[in-house]
Amino acid sequence: MSLPSTPSFRLDGKRALVTGAGRGIGLAAAAALADAGADVTLISRTKPETEAAANEIRAKGGKADAAVLDVTDVEAARSFVASAEPFDILVNNAGSNRPAPFVEVKVEDFDHILNLNVRSAFFVAQAVAKRLIEAKRPGSIINMSSQMGHVGSARRSVYCTSKHAMEGFNKAMAIELAPFGIRVNALAPTFIETPMTGPFFQDEMFRRSVLDKIKLGRLGQVEDLMGAIVFLASDAAALMTGTSLVIDGGWTAE
């Protein structure tokens, strides 16, 4: 009798690109991929944070480099990806939120959130996929969505709009890119304690309302996502595409 072998979660020899990588979920994604053996490129708009993150990964024995790039500049992002060796893995993480009651949403805030969370993410994924197709290489695109791409929430009408849009293009991209061996999946976390969400939780009433909905009774930490990111990037998820991995402590189960 021959026992089956567990597919490898290792990423040795793979090149990974992480957007919004200077802190929070992006930094955790970069660290996780590097720990699994990938050569990681971290990009964000903030040079000191991104370079410090890359330096720390290298200090731990990982492979990493940093670049300053505003992904809302689609032409600059396209040029950056086109000039680099193909990236086998993309963590499409750069994002933003400006909570407000629906009737008070400002046009400039709507445009800011959709421009970063949808438009930029869409075209970064397109640029990475084009390079992989040209090189005839398979790959894994991980779109950083949210539980808010599966539900609705007060004061988050625009953010929900952006993440529901991401869940949609995640599926459509998966269908089109499957013939090229490029897998596309979304990761949909609950509220994770990061520099972006920290100010929200200074409101004790809001914090309690969030904890009431997370059935496991705690806010998420970036470490809760790291294993899932490596899984989606690796051969362990070889038959997984066009879906969304929800890590929400049970929020959407109800």
PDB file of C-alpha atoms in Angstrom:
ATOM      1  CA  MET A   1       0.000   0.000   0.000  1.00  0.00           C
ATOM      2  CA  SER A   2       1.343   3.412  -0.995  1.00  0.00           C
ATOM      3  CA  LEU A   3       0.301   6.324   1.205  1.00  0.00           C
ATOM      4  CA  PRO A   4      -0.474   9.637  -0.493  1.00  0.00           C
ATOM      5  CA  SER A   5       1.950  12.474   0.174  1.00  0.00           C
ATOM      6  CA  THR A   6       0.848  15.833   1.485  1.00  0.00           C
ATOM      7  CA  PRO A   7       1.504  18.535  -1.132  1.00  0.00           C
ATOM      8  CA  SER A   8       4.221  20.963  -0.183  1.00  0.00           C
ATOM      9  CA  PHE A   9       3.482  24.279   1.460  1.00  0.00           C
ATOM     10  CA  ARG A  10       7.000  25.447   0.611  1.00  0.00           C
ATOM     11  CA  LEU A  11       7.527  28.299  -1.846  1.00  0.00           C
ATOM     12  CA  ASP A  12      11.241  27.939  -2.568  1.00  0.00           C
ATOM     13  CA  GLY A  13      12.181  29.377  -5.949  1.00  0.00           C
ATOM     14  CA  LYS A  14       8.960  31.403  -6.205  1.00  0.00           C
ATOM     15  CA  ARG A  15       8.832  35.167  -6.617  1.00  0.00           C
ATOM     16  CA  ALA A  16       6.123  37.003  -4.706  1.00  0.00           C
ATOM     17  CA  LEU A  17       4.792  40.555  -4.919  1.00  0.00           C
ATOM     18  CA  VAL A  18       2.920  42.064  -1.963  1.00  0.00           C
ATOM     19  CA  THR A  19       1.190  45.440  -2.237  1.00  0.00           C
ATOM     20  CA  GLY A  20       0.576  47.626   0.787  1.00  0.00           C
ATOM     21  CA  ALA A  21       3.397  45.687   2.406  1.00  0.00           C
ATOM     22  CA  GLY A  22       4.809  48.228   4.851  1.00  0.00           C
ATOM     23  CA  ARG A  23       2.596  47.268   7.776  1.00  0.00           C
ATOM     24  CA  GLY A  24      -0.444  45.354   8.920  1.00  0.00           C
ATOM     25  CA  ILE A  25      -1.745  42.501   6.784  1.00  0.00           C
ATOM     26  CA  GLY A  26       0.661  43.257   3.936  1.00  0.00           C
ATOM     27  CA  LEU A  27       3.689  43.017   6.206  1.00  0.00           C
ATOM     28  CA  ALA A  28       2.392  39.750   7.661  1.00  0.00           C
ATOM     29  CA  ALA A  29       1.834  38.373   4.154  1.00  0.00           C
ATOM     30  CA  ALA A  30       5.379  39.252   3.136  1.00  0.00           C
ATOM     31  CA  ALA A  31       6.824  37.671   6.282  1.00  0.00           C
ATOM     32  CA  ALA A  32       4.764  34.495   5.818  1.00  0.00           C
ATOM     33  CA  LEU A  33       5.764  34.060   2.171  1.00  0.00           C
ATOM     34  CA  ALA A  34       9.427  34.672   2.985  1.00  0.00           C
ATOM     35  CA  ASP A  35       9.291  32.152   5.835  1.00  0.00           C
ATOM     36  CA  ALA A  36       7.975  29.616   3.304  1.00  0.00           C
ATOM     37  CA  GLY A  37      10.960  30.258   1.032  1.00  0.00           C
ATOM     38  CA  ALA A  38       9.645  32.796  -1.462  1.00  0.00           C
ATOM     39  CA  ASP A  39      11.698  35.731  -2.741  1.00  0.00           C
ATOM     40  CA  VAL A  40       9.403  38.605  -1.778  1.00  0.00           C
ATOM     41  CA  THR A  41       9.106  42.107  -3.210  1.00  0.00           C
ATOM     42  CA  LEU A  42       7.357  44.503  -0.851  1.00  0.00           C
ATOM     43  CA  ILE A  43       5.769  47.624  -2.303  1.00  0.00           C
ATOM     44  CA  SER A  44       3.960  50.558  -0.721  1.00  0.00           C
ATOM     45  CA  ARG A  45       3.932  54.334  -0.837  1.00  0.00           C
ATOM     46  CA  THR A  46       5.996  54.674   2.351  1.00  0.00           C
ATOM     47  CA  LYS A  47       9.705  54.087   1.809  1.00  0.00           C
ATOM     48  CA  PRO A  48      10.913  53.908   5.460  1.00  0.00           C
ATOM     49  CA  GLU A  49       8.304  51.311   6.498  1.00  0.00           C
ATOM     50  CA  THR A  50       8.738  49.120   3.446  1.00  0.00           C
ATOM     51  CA  GLU A  51      12.535  49.151   3.552  1.00  0.00           C
ATOM     52  CA  ALA A  52      12.528  48.424   7.283  1.00  0.00           C
ATOM     53  CA  ALA A  53      10.206  45.471   6.681  1.00  0.00           C
ATOM     54  CA  ALA A  54      12.420  44.063   3.927  1.00  0.00           C
ATOM     55  CA  ASN A  55      15.500  44.522   6.101  1.00  0.00           C
ATOM     56  CA  GLU A  56      13.857  42.628   8.950  1.00  0.00           C
ATOM     57  CA  ILE A  57      12.912  39.744   6.660  1.00  0.00           C
ATOM     58  CA  ARG A  58      16.495  39.549   5.388  1.00  0.00           C
ATOM     59  CA  ALA A  59      17.812  39.674   8.948  1.00  0.00           C
ATOM     60  CA  LYS A  60      15.783  36.547   9.677  1.00  0.00           C
ATOM     61  CA  GLY A  61      17.330  34.795   6.681  1.00  0.00           C
ATOM     62  CA  GLY A  62      14.565  35.461   4.185  1.00  0.00           C
ATOM     63  CA  LYS A  63      14.785  36.920   0.694  1.00  0.00           C
ATOM     64  CA  ALA A  64      13.191  40.329   0.286  1.00  0.00           C
ATOM     65  CA  ASP A  65      13.514  43.642  -1.475  1.00  0.00           C
ATOM     66  CA  ALA A  66      11.473  46.825  -1.250  1.00  0.00           C
ATOM     67  CA  ALA A  67      10.204  49.387  -3.718  1.00  0.00           C
ATOM     68  CA  VAL A  68       8.176  52.573  -3.419  1.00  0.00           C
ATOM     69  CA  LEU A  69       5.101  52.446  -5.630  1.00  0.00           C
ATOM     70  CA  ASP A  70       1.680  54.078  -5.521  1.00  0.00           C
ATOM     71  CA  VAL A  71      -0.555  51.410  -7.065  1.00  0.00           C
ATOM     72  CA  THR A  72      -3.250  53.998  -7.800  1.00  0.00           C
ATOM     73  CA  ASP A  73      -0.893  55.154 -10.566  1.00  0.00           C
ATOM     74  CA  VAL A  74      -1.868  52.367 -12.942  1.00  0.00           C
ATOM     75  CA  GLU A  75       0.766  53.185 -15.558  1.00  0.00           C
ATOM     76  CA  ALA A  76       3.539  53.223 -12.952  1.00  0.00           C
ATOM     77  CA  ALA A  77       2.331  49.896 -11.563  1.00  0.00           C
ATOM     78  CA  ARG A  78       2.199  48.375 -15.042  1.00  0.00           C
ATOM     79  CA  SER A  79       5.695  49.620 -15.807  1.00  0.00           C
ATOM     80  CA  PHE A  80       7.049  48.243 -12.529  1.00  0.00           C
ATOM     81  CA  VAL A  81       5.616  44.770 -13.099  1.00  0.00           C
ATOM     82  CA  ALA A  82       6.560  44.704 -16.791  1.00  0.00           C
ATOM     83  CA  SER A  83      10.189  45.543 -16.023  1.00  0.00           C
ATOM     84  CA  ALA A  84      10.575  42.805 -13.406  1.00  0.00           C
ATOM     85  CA  GLU A  85      10.925  39.066 -13.705  1.00  0.00           C
ATOM     86  CA  PRO A  86       7.454  37.498 -13.541  1.00  0.00           C
ATOM     87  CA  PHE A  87       5.963  37.187 -10.084  1.00  0.00           C
ATOM     88  CA  ASP A  88       4.645  33.693  -9.351  1.00  0.00           C
ATOM     89  CA  ILE A  89       2.563  34.991  -6.439  1.00  0.00           C
ATOM     90  CA  LEU A  90       0.649  38.228  -5.953  1.00  0.00           C
ATOM     91  CA  VAL A  91      -0.895  39.301  -2.663  1.00  0.00           C
ATOM     92  CA  ASN A  92      -3.175  42.107  -3.813  1.00  0.00           C
ATOM     93  CA  ASN A  93      -3.405  43.762  -0.427  1.00  0.00           C
ATOM     94  CA  ALA A  94      -3.307  47.568  -0.727  1.00  0.00           C
ATOM     95  CA  GLY A  95      -6.610  48.980   0.488  1.00  0.00           C
ATOM     96  CA  SER A  96      -8.350  51.669   2.471  1.00  0.00           C
ATOM     97  CA  ASN A  97     -11.569  52.552   4.263  1.00  0.00           C
ATOM     98  CA  ARG A  98     -13.299  55.770   5.296  1.00  0.00           C
ATOM     99  CA  PRO A  99     -16.371  54.770   7.294  1.00  0.00           C
ATOM    100  CA  ALA A 100     -19.406  57.059   7.153  1.00  0.00           C
ATOM    101  CA  PRO A 101     -23.202  56.798   7.303  1.00  0.00           C
ATOM    102  CA  PHE A 102     -24.591  56.061   3.841  1.00  0.00           C
ATOM    103  CA  VAL A 103     -26.426  59.387   3.548  1.00  0.00           C
ATOM    104  CA  GLU A 104     -23.240  61.292   4.437  1.00  0.00           C
ATOM    105  CA  VAL A 105     -20.792  59.564   2.062  1.00  0.00           C
ATOM    106  CA  LYS A 106     -18.716  62.124   0.172  1.00  0.00           C
ATOM    107  CA  VAL A 107     -17.926  61.686  -3.499  1.00  0.00           C
ATOM    108  CA  GLU A 108     -14.215  62.139  -2.839  1.00  0.00           C
ATOM    109  CA  ASP A 109     -14.254  59.355  -0.221  1.00  0.00           C
ATOM    110  CA  PHE A 110     -16.189  57.040  -2.544  1.00  0.00           C
ATOM    111  CA  ASP A 111     -13.684  57.680  -5.317  1.00  0.00           C
ATOM    112  CA  HIS A 112     -10.692  57.200  -2.995  1.00  0.00           C
ATOM    113  CA  ILE A 113     -11.868  53.816  -1.723  1.00  0.00           C
ATOM    114  CA  LEU A 114     -12.968  52.454  -5.111  1.00  0.00           C
ATOM    115  CA  ASN A 115      -9.827  53.736  -6.804  1.00  0.00           C
ATOM    116  CA  LEU A 116      -7.540  51.858  -4.412  1.00  0.00           C
ATOM    117  CA  ASN A 117      -9.613  48.831  -3.427  1.00  0.00           C
ATOM    118  CA  VAL A 118     -11.022  48.020  -6.879  1.00  0.00           C
ATOM    119  CA  ARG A 119      -9.375  49.862  -9.780  1.00  0.00           C
ATOM    120  CA  SER A 120      -5.798  49.532  -8.550  1.00  0.00           C
ATOM    121  CA  ALA A 121      -6.206  45.923  -7.414  1.00  0.00           C
ATOM    122  CA  PHE A 122      -7.784  44.983 -10.748  1.00  0.00           C
ATOM    123  CA  PHE A 123      -4.962  46.409 -12.836  1.00  0.00           C
ATOM    124  CA  VAL A 124      -2.127  45.157 -10.619  1.00  0.00           C
ATOM    125  CA  ALA A 125      -3.556  41.652 -11.005  1.00  0.00           C
ATOM    126  CA  GLN A 126      -3.840  42.183 -14.754  1.00  0.00           C
ATOM    127  CA  ALA A 127      -0.194  43.258 -15.014  1.00  0.00           C
ATOM    128  CA  VAL A 128       1.038  40.266 -12.989  1.00  0.00           C
ATOM    129  CA  ALA A 129      -1.105  37.846 -14.995  1.00  0.00           C
ATOM    130  CA  LYS A 130       0.134  39.250 -18.317  1.00  0.00           C
ATOM    131  CA  ARG A 131       3.764  38.648 -17.351  1.00  0.00           C
ATOM    132  CA  LEU A 132       3.004  35.102 -16.253  1.00  0.00           C
ATOM    133  CA  ILE A 133       1.158  34.356 -19.484  1.00  0.00           C
ATOM    134  CA  GLU A 134       4.028  35.786 -21.555  1.00  0.00           C
ATOM    135  CA  ALA A 135       6.488  33.600 -19.641  1.00  0.00           C
ATOM    136  CA  LYS A 136       4.171  30.565 -19.827  1.00  0.00           C
ATOM    137  CA  ARG A 137       4.343  30.177 -16.057  1.00  0.00           C
ATOM    138  CA  PRO A 138       1.590  29.190 -13.625  1.00  0.00           C
ATOM    139  CA  GLY A 139       0.907  31.378 -10.630  1.00  0.00           C
ATOM    140  CA  SER A 140      -1.304  32.300  -7.699  1.00  0.00           C
ATOM    141  CA  ILE A 141      -3.104  35.615  -7.266  1.00  0.00           C
ATOM    142  CA  ILE A 142      -4.485  36.279  -3.792  1.00  0.00           C
ATOM    143  CA  ASN A 143      -6.951  39.173  -3.606  1.00  0.00           C
ATOM    144  CA  MET A 144      -7.242  40.576  -0.089  1.00  0.00           C
ATOM    145  CA  SER A 145     -10.975  40.897   0.306  1.00  0.00           C
ATOM    146  CA  SER A 146     -12.977  41.040   3.540  1.00  0.00           C
ATOM    147  CA  GLN A 147     -15.943  39.494   5.264  1.00  0.00           C
ATOM    148  CA  MET A 148     -17.562  42.758   4.100  1.00  0.00           C
ATOM    149  CA  GLY A 149     -17.408  41.291   0.606  1.00  0.00           C
ATOM    150  CA  HIS A 150     -19.973  38.731   1.817  1.00  0.00           C
ATOM    151  CA  VAL A 151     -22.231  40.794   4.076  1.00  0.00           C
ATOM    152  CA  GLY A 152     -23.313  44.388   4.655  1.00  0.00           C
ATOM    153  CA  SER A 153     -22.556  46.703   7.549  1.00  0.00           C
ATOM    154  CA  ALA A 154     -23.613  50.132   8.767  1.00  0.00           C
ATOM    155  CA  ARG A 155     -21.180  52.966   8.009  1.00  0.00           C
ATOM    156  CA  ARG A 156     -19.374  50.735   5.522  1.00  0.00           C
ATOM    157  CA  SER A 157     -21.503  51.047   2.394  1.00  0.00           C
ATOM    158  CA  VAL A 158     -18.555  52.108   0.238  1.00  0.00           C
ATOM    159  CA  TYR A 159     -16.133  49.561   1.687  1.00  0.00           C
ATOM    160  CA  CYS A 160     -18.723  46.827   1.183  1.00  0.00           C
ATOM    161  CA  THR A 161     -19.194  48.027  -2.387  1.00  0.00           C
ATOM    162  CA  SER A 162     -15.458  47.725  -3.011  1.00  0.00           C
ATOM    163  CA  LYS A 163     -15.082  44.274  -1.472  1.00  0.00           C
ATOM    164  CA  HIS A 164     -18.183  42.834  -3.162  1.00  0.00           C
ATOM    165  CA  ALA A 165     -16.654  44.117  -6.413  1.00  0.00           C
ATOM    166  CA  MET A 166     -13.381  42.382  -5.594  1.00  0.00           C
ATOM    167  CA  GLU A 167     -15.211  39.115  -4.890  1.00  0.00           C
ATOM    168  CA  GLY A 168     -16.796  39.462  -8.336  1.00  0.00           C
ATOM    169  CA  PHE A 169     -13.637  40.097 -10.309  1.00  0.00           C
ATOM    170  CA  ASN A 170     -11.895  37.394  -8.280  1.00  0.00           C
ATOM    171  CA  LYS A 171     -14.298  34.825  -9.758  1.00  0.00           C
ATOM    172  CA  ALA A 172     -14.153  36.241 -13.277  1.00  0.00           C
ATOM    173  CA  MET A 173     -10.348  36.404 -13.292  1.00  0.00           C
ATOM    174  CA  ALA A 174     -10.184  32.803 -12.065  1.00  0.00           C
ATOM    175  CA  ILE A 175     -12.289  31.621 -14.994  1.00  0.00           C
ATOM    176  CA  GLU A 176     -10.215  33.463 -17.597  1.00  0.00           C
ATOM    177  CA  LEU A 177      -6.810  32.625 -16.132  1.00  0.00           C
ATOM    178  CA  ALA A 178      -7.410  28.943 -15.346  1.00  0.00           C
ATOM    179  CA  PRO A 179      -6.344  27.788 -18.849  1.00  0.00           C
ATOM    180  CA  PHE A 180      -2.940  29.359 -18.164  1.00  0.00           C
ATOM    181  CA  GLY A 181      -2.494  27.598 -14.835  1.00  0.00           C
ATOM    182  CA  ILE A 182      -2.964  30.826 -12.884  1.00  0.00           C
ATOM    183  CA  ARG A 183      -5.127  30.419  -9.811  1.00  0.00           C
ATOM    184  CA  VAL A 184      -7.068  33.362  -8.375  1.00  0.00           C
ATOM    185  CA  ASN A 185      -8.552  33.326  -4.886  1.00  0.00           C
ATOM    186  CA  ALA A 186      -9.708  35.835  -2.312  1.00  0.00           C
ATOM    187  CA  LEU A 187      -8.950  35.960   1.386  1.00  0.00           C
ATOM    188  CA  ALA A 188     -11.789  37.475   3.407  1.00  0.00           C
ATOM    189  CA  PRO A 189     -10.854  38.315   7.004  1.00  0.00           C
ATOM    190  CA  THR A 190     -12.967  39.717   9.780  1.00  0.00           C
ATOM    191  CA  PHE A 191     -11.737  42.801  11.649  1.00  0.00           C
ATOM    192  CA  ILE A 192      -7.982  42.432  12.116  1.00  0.00           C
ATOM    193  CA  GLU A 193      -6.115  44.656  14.548  1.00  0.00           C
ATOM    194  CA  THR A 194      -3.821  46.723  12.319  1.00  0.00           C
ATOM    195  CA  PRO A 195      -2.681  50.350  12.093  1.00  0.00           C
ATOM    196  CA  MET A 196      -5.654  50.983   9.745  1.00  0.00           C
ATOM    197  CA  THR A 197      -8.322  49.535  12.040  1.00  0.00           C
ATOM    198  CA  GLY A 198      -6.787  50.598  15.354  1.00  0.00           C
ATOM    199  CA  PRO A 199      -8.490  54.012  15.461  1.00  0.00           C
ATOM    200  CA  PHE A 200     -11.911  52.391  14.912  1.00  0.00           C
ATOM    201  CA  PHE A 201     -11.533  50.327  18.077  1.00  0.00           C
ATOM    202  CA  GLN A 202     -10.929  53.360  20.256  1.00  0.00           C
ATOM    203  CA  ASP A 203     -14.719  53.620  20.174  1.00  0.00           C
ATOM    204  CA  GLU A 204     -15.638  51.123  22.905  1.00  0.00           C
ATOM    205  CA  MET A 205     -19.228  50.772  21.692  1.00  0.00           C
ATOM    206  CA  PHE A 206     -18.004  49.870  18.208  1.00  0.00           C
ATOM    207  CA  ARG A 207     -15.472  47.425  19.621  1.00  0.00           C
ATOM    208  CA  ARG A 208     -18.177  45.660  21.630  1.00  0.00           C
ATOM    209  CA  SER A 209     -20.501  45.502  18.627  1.00  0.00           C
ATOM    210  CA  VAL A 210     -17.776  43.829  16.564  1.00  0.00           C
ATOM    211  CA  LEU A 211     -16.923  41.313  19.288  1.00  0.00           C
ATOM    212  CA  ASP A 212     -20.598  40.436  19.634  1.00  0.00           C
ATOM    213  CA  LYS A 213     -20.591  39.266  15.996  1.00  0.00           C
ATOM    214  CA  ILE A 214     -17.308  37.358  16.047  1.00  0.00           C
ATOM    215  CA  LYS A 215     -18.426  34.042  17.491  1.00  0.00           C
ATOM    216  CA  LEU A 216     -14.931  33.087  18.665  1.00  0.00           C
ATOM    217  CA  GLY A 217     -14.992  36.190  20.841  1.00  0.00           C
ATOM    218  CA  ARG A 218     -11.869  38.066  19.816  1.00  0.00           C
ATOM    219  CA  LEU A 219     -10.543  40.400  17.172  1.00  0.00           C
ATOM    220  CA  GLY A 220      -8.365  38.888  14.485  1.00  0.00           C
ATOM    221  CA  GLN A 221      -4.603  39.229  14.500  1.00  0.00           C
ATOM    222  CA  VAL A 222      -2.427  39.290  11.390  1.00  0.00           C
ATOM    223  CA  GLU A 223      -0.995  35.938  12.438  1.00  0.00           C
ATOM    224  CA  ASP A 224      -4.460  34.427  11.897  1.00  0.00           C
ATOM    225  CA  LEU A 225      -4.056  35.065   8.165  1.00  0.00           C
ATOM    226  CA  MET A 226      -0.463  34.007   7.575  1.00  0.00           C
ATOM    227  CA  GLY A 227      -1.081  30.283   7.231  1.00  0.00           C
ATOM    228  CA  ALA A 228      -3.963  30.871   4.830  1.00  0.00           C
ATOM    229  CA  ILE A 229      -1.800  33.103   2.642  1.00  0.00           C
ATOM    230  CA  VAL A 230       0.920  30.449   2.389  1.00  0.00           C
ATOM    231  CA  PHE A 231      -1.727  27.795   1.682  1.00  0.00           C
ATOM    232  CA  LEU A 232      -3.288  29.753  -1.185  1.00  0.00           C
ATOM    233  CA  ALA A 233       0.143  30.517  -2.653  1.00  0.00           C
ATOM    234  CA  SER A 234       1.375  26.934  -2.468  1.00  0.00           C
ATOM    235  CA  ASP A 235       0.818  23.639  -4.244  1.00  0.00           C
ATOM    236  CA  ALA A 236      -1.353  22.591  -1.300  1.00  0.00           C
ATOM    237  CA  ALA A 237      -4.111  24.695  -2.923  1.00  0.00           C
ATOM    238  CA  ALA A 238      -3.431  23.433  -6.451  1.00  0.00           C
ATOM    239  CA  LEU A 239      -7.101  22.708  -7.213  1.00  0.00           C
ATOM    240  CA  MET A 240      -8.439  25.845  -5.561  1.00  0.00           C
ATOM    241  CA  THR A 241      -9.426  28.820  -7.719  1.00  0.00           C
ATOM    242  CA  GLY A 242     -12.271  31.300  -7.984  1.00  0.00           C
ATOM    243  CA  THR A 243     -13.279  31.059  -4.352  1.00  0.00           C
ATOM    244  CA  SER A 244     -13.015  33.074  -1.167  1.00  0.00           C
ATOM    245  CA  LEU A 245     -11.414  31.795   2.020  1.00  0.00           C
ATOM    246  CA  VAL A 246     -13.325  33.450   4.863  1.00  0.00           C
ATOM    247  CA  ILE A 247     -11.443  33.863   8.153  1.00  0.00           C
ATOM    248  CA  ASP A 248     -14.002  35.653  10.262  1.00  0.00           C
ATOM    249  CA  GLY A 249     -14.323  33.869  13.603  1.00  0.00           C
ATOM    250  CA  GLY A 250     -17.839  32.823  12.637  1.00  0.00           C
ATOM    251  CA  TRP A 251     -19.218  36.305  11.747  1.00  0.00           C
ATOM    252  CA  THR A 252     -20.810  35.182   8.453  1.00  0.00           C
ATOM    253  CA  ALA A 253     -22.046  31.834   9.805  1.00  0.00           C
ATOM    254  CA  GLU A 254     -25.153  33.509  11.202  1.00  0.00           C
TER     255      GLU A 254
END
